[in-house]
Amino acid sequence: MKTYDVVVIGAGPAGLAASIEAARRGCGVLLVDSNLKPGGQLIKQIHKFFGSREHRAGTRGIDIARDLYREALDAGVTVWLDTSVYGIFAGNVLAYARGLLEMKPSGGAVKADRVVLATGASENAVNFPGWTLPGVMGAGAAQTMINVERVLPGKRVLMIGSGNVGLIVSYQLMQAGADVVALVEGLPRVGGYGVHSAKISRAGVPILTAHTVSRAFGDTAVEGAEIVRVDPSWKPVAGTEQRLDIDTICIATGLRPYAKLAMLAGCRMVHSPILGGWVPFHDRSLQTSVPGIFVAGDAGGVEEASTAMEEGRLAGVSAAASLGKVSAAEARAQREEVEARLASLRMGPFGKPRHDAKEALHKAGECA
């Protein structure tokens, strides 16, 4: 069985960044991802990032993914795509299956001195009558269809959820040729950035706050939907029902950390609503309660792509330092640089709650 210094599971922004940093410090790194393309969520983000230059403001997510992948290969990272890790056993033995998407499955196991879990997040669902009809899908799935597979999921769309994902995917659906009939939000306010909501409002999409979908109609696929206003206790207000002529319902009601491998490994889990639900406890170096296993990105708490990349860098540095690839002083200085950038991302009305949630997570470990 081959042994790697570091095995990184997940080739999204966090996993790519972790691989690069660990490899640049002399680690033998294997990066594994179940998809055919590296980049995770970045490969379907055709919009330009904003913020600071150090966080690649003005660059499209798909271009950031391409650059990170090139950096990983240049750093000597071994990359296995179309490969799923389905088990973690004692001694960091990882069971994997390869070739599933190409219908040429094979399997085996590798051993890792250190593991970085960068497995991302999954979409939350909303249950309502008709929610299992074809045509009801996560907004992330719709984004994959239009931006990666070049397939329009439907012609007339109802979007549920006004966070940044719902707002951005609505705009991209319109760019792809769909008519976004309405966006409904259960809360009395828009959840995402004003710059995104303004774009679709200017395009004529009604954003109905304090509204939700009550049912979908159709025999074999979505043929329409009913929406209704809700009161402050989320109860439908009788007489406010509206029927919409649509063929697609996209759900953008948040993400939850995809942390099944952490659970399999026996990592202690902590519940954090702000970070998306159950997350593996991790200290400030991003090491979990299981020695030698680190977590980075949305798997350790749902945040933005820039934050995921910074956490990936931190995990890569930490894993390399724990193997003695860099001195303790160097590692401390490098971690402080990353932590300063993370602090700048966790400010303001959107970032501060996540900063506080991370601090609470660290304190939970200190008190355990």
Tab-separated table of C-alpha atoms in Angstrom:
chain	number	residue	atom	x	y	z
A	1	MET	CA	0.000	0.000	0.000
A	2	LYS	CA	1.433	3.350	-1.043
A	3	THR	CA	1.863	6.011	1.638
A	4	TYR	CA	1.625	9.754	1.038
A	5	ASP	CA	2.654	12.494	3.425
A	6	VAL	CA	-0.667	14.237	2.869
A	7	VAL	CA	-3.860	13.095	1.172
A	8	VAL	CA	-6.333	15.889	0.451
A	9	ILE	CA	-9.911	14.793	-0.211
A	10	GLY	CA	-11.777	17.280	-2.376
A	11	ALA	CA	-10.327	19.397	-5.213
A	12	GLY	CA	-12.440	22.493	-4.660
A	13	PRO	CA	-10.935	25.838	-3.613
A	14	ALA	CA	-9.956	24.614	-0.134
A	15	GLY	CA	-8.510	21.307	-1.304
A	16	LEU	CA	-6.509	22.814	-4.153
A	17	ALA	CA	-5.072	25.488	-1.854
A	18	ALA	CA	-4.196	22.935	0.849
A	19	SER	CA	-2.461	20.705	-1.705
A	20	ILE	CA	-0.388	23.557	-3.089
A	21	GLU	CA	0.810	24.755	0.309
A	22	ALA	CA	1.676	21.263	1.568
A	23	ALA	CA	3.506	20.338	-1.653
A	24	ARG	CA	5.474	23.592	-1.704
A	25	ARG	CA	6.783	22.677	1.760
A	26	GLY	CA	8.150	19.344	0.613
A	27	CYS	CA	5.224	17.009	1.275
A	28	GLY	CA	4.282	14.214	-1.081
A	29	VAL	CA	0.640	15.090	-1.761
A	30	LEU	CA	-2.224	13.123	-3.300
A	31	LEU	CA	-5.328	15.156	-4.182
A	32	VAL	CA	-8.524	13.157	-4.742
A	33	ASP	CA	-11.871	14.293	-6.159
A	34	SER	CA	-14.956	12.421	-7.305
A	35	ASN	CA	-15.602	14.761	-10.245
A	36	LEU	CA	-14.013	14.740	-13.687
A	37	LYS	CA	-12.900	18.365	-13.364
A	38	PRO	CA	-11.036	20.005	-10.464
A	39	GLY	CA	-12.239	23.240	-8.925
A	40	GLY	CA	-15.427	22.313	-7.081
A	41	GLN	CA	-17.891	25.186	-7.029
A	42	LEU	CA	-15.398	27.473	-8.775
A	43	ILE	CA	-15.835	25.817	-12.163
A	44	LYS	CA	-19.445	26.980	-12.400
A	45	GLN	CA	-18.852	30.489	-11.107
A	46	ILE	CA	-18.665	32.604	-14.267
A	47	HIS	CA	-19.121	35.864	-12.344
A	48	LYS	CA	-16.176	37.966	-11.238
A	49	PHE	CA	-15.117	37.923	-7.606
A	50	PHE	CA	-15.075	41.193	-5.731
A	51	GLY	CA	-13.181	42.288	-2.665
A	52	SER	CA	-9.417	42.740	-2.465
A	53	ARG	CA	-6.689	42.049	-5.024
A	54	GLU	CA	-5.150	39.366	-2.792
A	55	HIS	CA	-8.468	37.532	-3.032
A	56	ARG	CA	-8.499	37.814	-6.834
A	57	ALA	CA	-11.139	40.510	-7.146
A	58	GLY	CA	-12.185	40.924	-10.777
A	59	THR	CA	-11.353	37.320	-11.677
A	60	ARG	CA	-13.980	34.753	-12.577
A	61	GLY	CA	-14.259	31.659	-10.415
A	62	ILE	CA	-13.675	29.331	-13.360
A	63	ASP	CA	-10.367	31.108	-14.055
A	64	ILE	CA	-9.338	30.848	-10.396
A	65	ALA	CA	-9.967	27.089	-10.546
A	66	ARG	CA	-7.801	26.770	-13.650
A	67	ASP	CA	-4.970	28.774	-12.032
A	68	LEU	CA	-5.078	26.783	-8.780
A	69	TYR	CA	-5.038	23.478	-10.646
A	70	ARG	CA	-2.015	24.582	-12.649
A	71	GLU	CA	-0.256	25.674	-9.448
A	72	ALA	CA	-0.995	22.291	-7.872
A	73	LEU	CA	0.484	20.392	-10.821
A	74	ASP	CA	3.515	22.700	-10.905
A	75	ALA	CA	4.037	22.050	-7.182
A	76	GLY	CA	4.167	18.308	-7.835
A	77	VAL	CA	0.772	17.316	-6.479
A	78	THR	CA	-0.527	13.939	-7.697
A	79	VAL	CA	-4.176	14.372	-8.738
A	80	TRP	CA	-6.730	11.595	-8.973
A	81	LEU	CA	-10.033	12.758	-10.467
A	82	ASP	CA	-13.116	10.523	-10.826
A	83	THR	CA	-12.060	8.978	-7.519
A	84	SER	CA	-14.174	8.677	-4.381
A	85	VAL	CA	-12.811	8.029	-0.901
A	86	TYR	CA	-15.516	6.055	0.859
A	87	GLY	CA	-13.804	4.945	4.051
A	88	ILE	CA	-11.249	6.069	6.623
A	89	PHE	CA	-9.781	3.361	8.813
A	90	ALA	CA	-7.307	3.188	11.678
A	91	GLY	CA	-3.914	4.623	10.822
A	92	ASN	CA	-5.409	6.924	8.175
A	93	VAL	CA	-5.924	4.126	5.664
A	94	LEU	CA	-8.229	5.462	2.952
A	95	ALA	CA	-10.375	3.164	0.817
A	96	TYR	CA	-11.137	4.522	-2.634
A	97	ALA	CA	-12.954	3.717	-5.869
A	98	ARG	CA	-11.798	5.097	-9.218
A	99	GLY	CA	-13.408	5.396	-12.644
A	100	LEU	CA	-17.027	5.427	-11.475
A	101	LEU	CA	-18.095	8.232	-13.826
A	102	GLU	CA	-16.327	6.655	-16.774
A	103	MET	CA	-17.891	3.268	-15.990
A	104	LYS	CA	-14.474	1.676	-15.399
A	105	PRO	CA	-14.502	1.144	-11.654
A	106	SER	CA	-11.501	-0.057	-9.729
A	107	GLY	CA	-10.618	0.186	-6.086
A	108	GLY	CA	-7.849	0.116	-3.567
A	109	ALA	CA	-6.416	1.821	-0.518
A	110	VAL	CA	-3.687	4.305	0.298
A	111	LYS	CA	-2.194	5.372	3.595
A	112	ALA	CA	-1.786	8.996	4.633
A	113	ASP	CA	0.434	10.433	7.333
A	114	ARG	CA	-1.917	13.419	7.302
A	115	VAL	CA	-5.405	13.866	5.855
A	116	VAL	CA	-7.105	17.116	4.871
A	117	LEU	CA	-10.874	16.837	4.516
A	118	ALA	CA	-12.041	19.441	2.002
A	119	THR	CA	-15.253	17.734	1.008
A	120	GLY	CA	-17.373	20.853	0.667
A	121	ALA	CA	-21.084	21.130	1.320
A	122	SER	CA	-24.439	19.879	0.055
A	123	GLU	CA	-27.615	21.813	-0.684
A	124	ASN	CA	-30.527	21.999	1.754
A	125	ALA	CA	-33.907	20.814	0.503
A	126	VAL	CA	-37.384	22.242	1.061
A	127	ASN	CA	-40.294	19.841	1.324
A	128	PHE	CA	-43.670	20.822	-0.153
A	129	PRO	CA	-46.391	18.947	-2.063
A	130	GLY	CA	-44.905	18.119	-5.459
A	131	TRP	CA	-41.283	18.646	-4.443
A	132	THR	CA	-40.225	15.286	-5.913
A	133	LEU	CA	-41.485	16.143	-9.421
A	134	PRO	CA	-38.867	16.381	-12.169
A	135	GLY	CA	-38.095	20.072	-12.552
A	136	VAL	CA	-37.541	20.706	-8.839
A	137	MET	CA	-33.814	21.002	-8.180
A	138	GLY	CA	-31.171	22.704	-6.129
A	139	ALA	CA	-29.926	26.035	-7.431
A	140	GLY	CA	-26.427	24.571	-7.487
A	141	ALA	CA	-27.624	21.811	-9.806
A	142	ALA	CA	-29.176	24.395	-12.116
A	143	GLN	CA	-25.922	26.369	-12.067
A	144	THR	CA	-23.985	23.237	-13.018
A	145	MET	CA	-26.377	22.566	-15.888
A	146	ILE	CA	-26.113	26.041	-17.426
A	147	ASN	CA	-22.469	26.913	-16.707
A	148	VAL	CA	-20.737	23.529	-16.952
A	149	GLU	CA	-22.959	21.264	-19.031
A	150	ARG	CA	-24.475	24.056	-21.191
A	151	VAL	CA	-28.010	22.748	-20.674
A	152	LEU	CA	-30.960	24.993	-19.801
A	153	PRO	CA	-32.927	23.279	-17.001
A	154	GLY	CA	-36.197	24.998	-17.909
A	155	LYS	CA	-37.738	28.004	-19.625
A	156	ARG	CA	-39.789	29.541	-16.796
A	157	VAL	CA	-38.211	29.376	-13.342
A	158	LEU	CA	-39.311	30.034	-9.778
A	159	MET	CA	-36.359	30.615	-7.443
A	160	ILE	CA	-36.732	29.920	-3.720
A	161	GLY	CA	-34.278	31.764	-1.490
A	162	SER	CA	-32.690	35.221	-1.757
A	163	GLY	CA	-29.189	34.469	-0.464
A	164	ASN	CA	-26.282	35.118	-2.796
A	165	VAL	CA	-26.669	31.727	-4.461
A	166	GLY	CA	-30.329	32.338	-5.285
A	167	LEU	CA	-29.653	35.846	-6.564
A	168	ILE	CA	-26.593	34.964	-8.638
A	169	VAL	CA	-28.082	31.799	-10.151
A	170	SER	CA	-31.251	33.722	-11.037
A	171	TYR	CA	-29.200	36.215	-13.012
A	172	GLN	CA	-27.187	33.474	-14.687
A	173	LEU	CA	-30.376	31.629	-15.648
A	174	MET	CA	-31.549	34.799	-17.375
A	175	GLN	CA	-28.202	35.120	-19.128
A	176	ALA	CA	-28.657	31.536	-20.349
A	177	GLY	CA	-32.078	32.360	-21.790
A	178	ALA	CA	-34.540	31.383	-19.055
A	179	ASP	CA	-37.328	33.586	-17.742
A	180	VAL	CA	-37.126	33.858	-13.947
A	181	VAL	CA	-40.784	34.436	-13.144
A	182	ALA	CA	-40.247	35.277	-9.467
A	183	LEU	CA	-37.928	34.859	-6.513
A	184	VAL	CA	-39.578	34.128	-3.166
A	185	GLU	CA	-37.962	34.535	0.242
A	186	GLY	CA	-39.556	33.415	3.511
A	187	LEU	CA	-37.815	36.067	5.561
A	188	PRO	CA	-39.058	39.671	5.475
A	189	ARG	CA	-35.788	40.802	3.879
A	190	VAL	CA	-33.389	39.824	1.108
A	191	GLY	CA	-30.596	37.592	2.389
A	192	GLY	CA	-27.818	38.266	-0.136
A	193	TYR	CA	-25.766	41.252	-1.229
A	194	GLY	CA	-27.641	44.283	-2.500
A	195	VAL	CA	-25.517	44.411	-5.659
A	196	HIS	CA	-26.864	41.013	-6.704
A	197	SER	CA	-30.518	41.677	-5.824
A	198	ALA	CA	-30.393	45.017	-7.656
A	199	LYS	CA	-29.260	43.315	-10.870
A	200	ILE	CA	-32.217	40.975	-11.075
A	201	SER	CA	-34.646	43.651	-9.880
A	202	ARG	CA	-33.511	45.907	-12.708
A	203	ALA	CA	-34.097	42.991	-15.075
A	204	GLY	CA	-37.716	42.861	-13.934
A	205	VAL	CA	-37.689	39.840	-11.635
A	206	PRO	CA	-40.096	40.343	-8.712
A	207	ILE	CA	-38.472	39.551	-5.355
A	208	LEU	CA	-41.268	38.586	-2.978
A	209	THR	CA	-40.108	38.589	0.636
A	210	ALA	CA	-42.237	36.944	3.344
A	211	HIS	CA	-43.394	34.471	0.673
A	212	THR	CA	-42.813	30.776	0.101
A	213	VAL	CA	-43.869	28.024	-2.274
A	214	SER	CA	-46.858	26.034	-1.026
A	215	ARG	CA	-47.079	23.387	-3.764
A	216	ALA	CA	-45.963	22.369	-7.218
A	217	PHE	CA	-48.362	21.145	-9.885
A	218	GLY	CA	-47.857	18.550	-12.610
A	219	ASP	CA	-48.322	14.870	-13.452
A	220	THR	CA	-44.893	13.828	-14.701
A	221	ALA	CA	-43.007	17.138	-14.347
A	222	VAL	CA	-43.473	20.613	-12.919
A	223	GLU	CA	-46.239	22.486	-14.771
A	224	GLY	CA	-46.883	25.245	-12.249
A	225	ALA	CA	-46.542	26.324	-8.642
A	226	GLU	CA	-48.499	28.071	-5.945
A	227	ILE	CA	-46.834	30.644	-3.736
A	228	VAL	CA	-48.255	32.274	-0.637
A	229	ARG	CA	-47.379	35.075	1.749
A	230	VAL	CA	-46.343	34.002	5.270
A	231	ASP	CA	-46.759	35.831	8.559
A	232	PRO	CA	-43.896	36.440	11.037
A	233	SER	CA	-44.409	32.923	12.448
A	234	TRP	CA	-44.082	31.450	8.921
A	235	LYS	CA	-47.755	30.499	8.720
A	236	PRO	CA	-49.457	30.936	5.298
A	237	VAL	CA	-51.791	33.906	5.097
A	238	ALA	CA	-55.137	32.757	3.695
A	239	GLY	CA	-56.231	34.548	0.529
A	240	THR	CA	-52.711	35.478	-0.605
A	241	GLU	CA	-52.135	32.420	-2.802
A	242	GLN	CA	-50.844	33.020	-6.338
A	243	ARG	CA	-50.488	30.442	-9.086
A	244	LEU	CA	-47.427	30.785	-11.312
A	245	ASP	CA	-46.982	29.341	-14.782
A	246	ILE	CA	-43.516	27.798	-14.470
A	247	ASP	CA	-41.743	24.557	-15.407
A	248	THR	CA	-38.779	24.671	-13.014
A	249	ILE	CA	-38.351	25.330	-9.288
A	250	CYS	CA	-34.842	26.036	-8.012
A	251	ILE	CA	-34.146	25.794	-4.294
A	252	ALA	CA	-31.451	28.016	-2.814
A	253	THR	CA	-32.047	27.690	0.904
A	254	GLY	CA	-28.523	27.259	2.138
A	255	LEU	CA	-25.823	24.637	2.358
A	256	ARG	CA	-24.732	22.180	5.009
A	257	PRO	CA	-21.183	20.887	5.567
A	258	TYR	CA	-20.557	17.555	3.842
A	259	ALA	CA	-18.748	15.914	6.734
A	260	LYS	CA	-19.576	12.210	6.445
A	261	LEU	CA	-15.930	11.181	6.201
A	262	ALA	CA	-15.172	13.154	9.360
A	263	MET	CA	-17.934	11.250	11.138
A	264	LEU	CA	-16.584	7.941	9.808
A	265	ALA	CA	-13.149	8.872	11.113
A	266	GLY	CA	-14.603	9.461	14.579
A	267	CYS	CA	-14.094	13.216	14.636
A	268	ARG	CA	-15.952	15.006	17.378
A	269	MET	CA	-18.859	16.957	15.837
A	270	VAL	CA	-20.229	20.315	16.974
A	271	HIS	CA	-23.532	21.874	15.906
A	272	SER	CA	-23.300	25.428	14.618
A	273	PRO	CA	-26.385	26.890	12.868
A	274	ILE	CA	-24.371	29.837	11.534
A	275	LEU	CA	-21.842	27.472	9.930
A	276	GLY	CA	-24.543	25.286	8.396
A	277	GLY	CA	-25.142	22.544	10.953
A	278	TRP	CA	-22.908	19.738	12.204
A	279	VAL	CA	-19.221	20.463	11.656
A	280	PRO	CA	-16.092	18.646	12.811
A	281	PHE	CA	-14.560	20.382	15.780
A	282	HIS	CA	-11.209	21.880	14.759
A	283	ASP	CA	-8.626	23.986	16.521
A	284	ARG	CA	-7.001	27.133	15.157
A	285	SER	CA	-4.608	25.041	13.052
A	286	LEU	CA	-7.719	23.329	11.572
A	287	GLN	CA	-6.831	19.954	13.098
A	288	THR	CA	-9.866	17.938	14.161
A	289	SER	CA	-10.226	15.932	17.353
A	290	VAL	CA	-8.542	13.003	15.550
A	291	PRO	CA	-4.784	13.631	15.424
A	292	GLY	CA	-3.490	13.949	11.877
A	293	ILE	CA	-6.859	14.769	10.314
A	294	PHE	CA	-7.465	18.386	9.286
A	295	VAL	CA	-10.551	20.048	7.825
A	296	ALA	CA	-10.825	23.076	5.525
A	297	GLY	CA	-13.450	24.995	3.609
A	298	ASP	CA	-17.182	24.356	3.700
A	299	ALA	CA	-16.683	20.924	5.281
A	300	GLY	CA	-15.630	22.805	8.416
A	301	GLY	CA	-18.375	25.433	8.184
A	302	VAL	CA	-20.091	27.001	5.182
A	303	GLU	CA	-18.561	30.324	4.127
A	304	GLU	CA	-17.393	32.028	0.921
A	305	ALA	CA	-14.963	30.653	-1.696
A	306	SER	CA	-12.245	33.139	-0.711
A	307	THR	CA	-12.482	31.966	2.886
A	308	ALA	CA	-12.299	28.354	1.741
A	309	MET	CA	-9.071	29.057	-0.120
A	310	GLU	CA	-7.537	30.732	2.925
A	311	GLU	CA	-8.565	27.838	5.159
A	312	GLY	CA	-7.050	25.463	2.623
A	313	ARG	CA	-3.759	27.337	2.810
A	314	LEU	CA	-3.892	27.193	6.596
A	315	ALA	CA	-4.588	23.452	6.591
A	316	GLY	CA	-1.756	22.832	4.123
A	317	VAL	CA	0.720	24.776	6.236
A	318	SER	CA	-0.483	23.074	9.417
A	319	ALA	CA	-0.252	19.581	7.940
A	320	ALA	CA	3.275	20.237	6.645
A	321	ALA	CA	4.357	21.704	9.979
A	322	SER	CA	3.031	18.701	11.878
A	323	LEU	CA	5.268	16.513	9.699
A	324	GLY	CA	8.300	18.646	10.474
A	325	LYS	CA	8.569	20.040	6.939
A	326	VAL	CA	8.845	23.585	8.302
A	327	SER	CA	10.048	24.854	11.656
A	328	ALA	CA	7.577	25.789	14.355
A	329	ALA	CA	8.557	29.448	14.055
A	330	GLU	CA	8.083	29.476	10.281
A	331	ALA	CA	4.762	27.721	10.563
A	332	ARG	CA	3.567	30.167	13.211
A	333	ALA	CA	4.506	33.159	11.058
A	334	GLN	CA	2.844	31.662	7.974
A	335	ARG	CA	-0.304	30.803	9.895
A	336	GLU	CA	-0.503	34.333	11.290
A	337	GLU	CA	-0.434	35.727	7.746
A	338	VAL	CA	-3.323	33.508	6.705
A	339	GLU	CA	-5.245	34.220	9.892
A	340	ALA	CA	-4.954	37.964	9.241
A	341	ARG	CA	-6.484	37.509	5.789
A	342	LEU	CA	-9.216	35.303	7.229
A	343	ALA	CA	-10.001	37.975	9.796
A	344	SER	CA	-10.412	40.536	7.018
A	345	LEU	CA	-12.913	38.238	5.276
A	346	ARG	CA	-14.885	37.660	8.465
A	347	MET	CA	-15.936	41.249	9.002
A	348	GLY	CA	-19.139	43.181	8.359
A	349	PRO	CA	-22.754	42.075	8.603
A	350	PHE	CA	-22.131	38.837	6.683
A	351	GLY	CA	-18.677	37.906	7.964
A	352	LYS	CA	-18.891	38.837	11.647
A	353	PRO	CA	-21.427	36.122	12.586
A	354	ARG	CA	-19.135	33.526	10.974
A	355	HIS	CA	-16.139	34.904	12.849
A	356	ASP	CA	-18.054	34.612	16.099
A	357	ALA	CA	-19.211	31.082	15.231
A	358	LYS	CA	-15.642	29.985	14.536
A	359	GLU	CA	-14.483	31.481	17.828
A	360	ALA	CA	-17.271	29.619	19.652
A	361	LEU	CA	-16.165	26.424	17.884
A	362	HIS	CA	-12.575	26.836	19.059
A	363	LYS	CA	-13.711	27.563	22.622
A	364	ALA	CA	-15.882	24.446	22.576
A	365	GLY	CA	-12.713	22.456	22.047
A	366	GLU	CA	-10.793	24.290	24.722
A	367	CYS	CA	-13.577	23.522	27.227
A	368	ALA	CA	-13.898	19.850	26.239
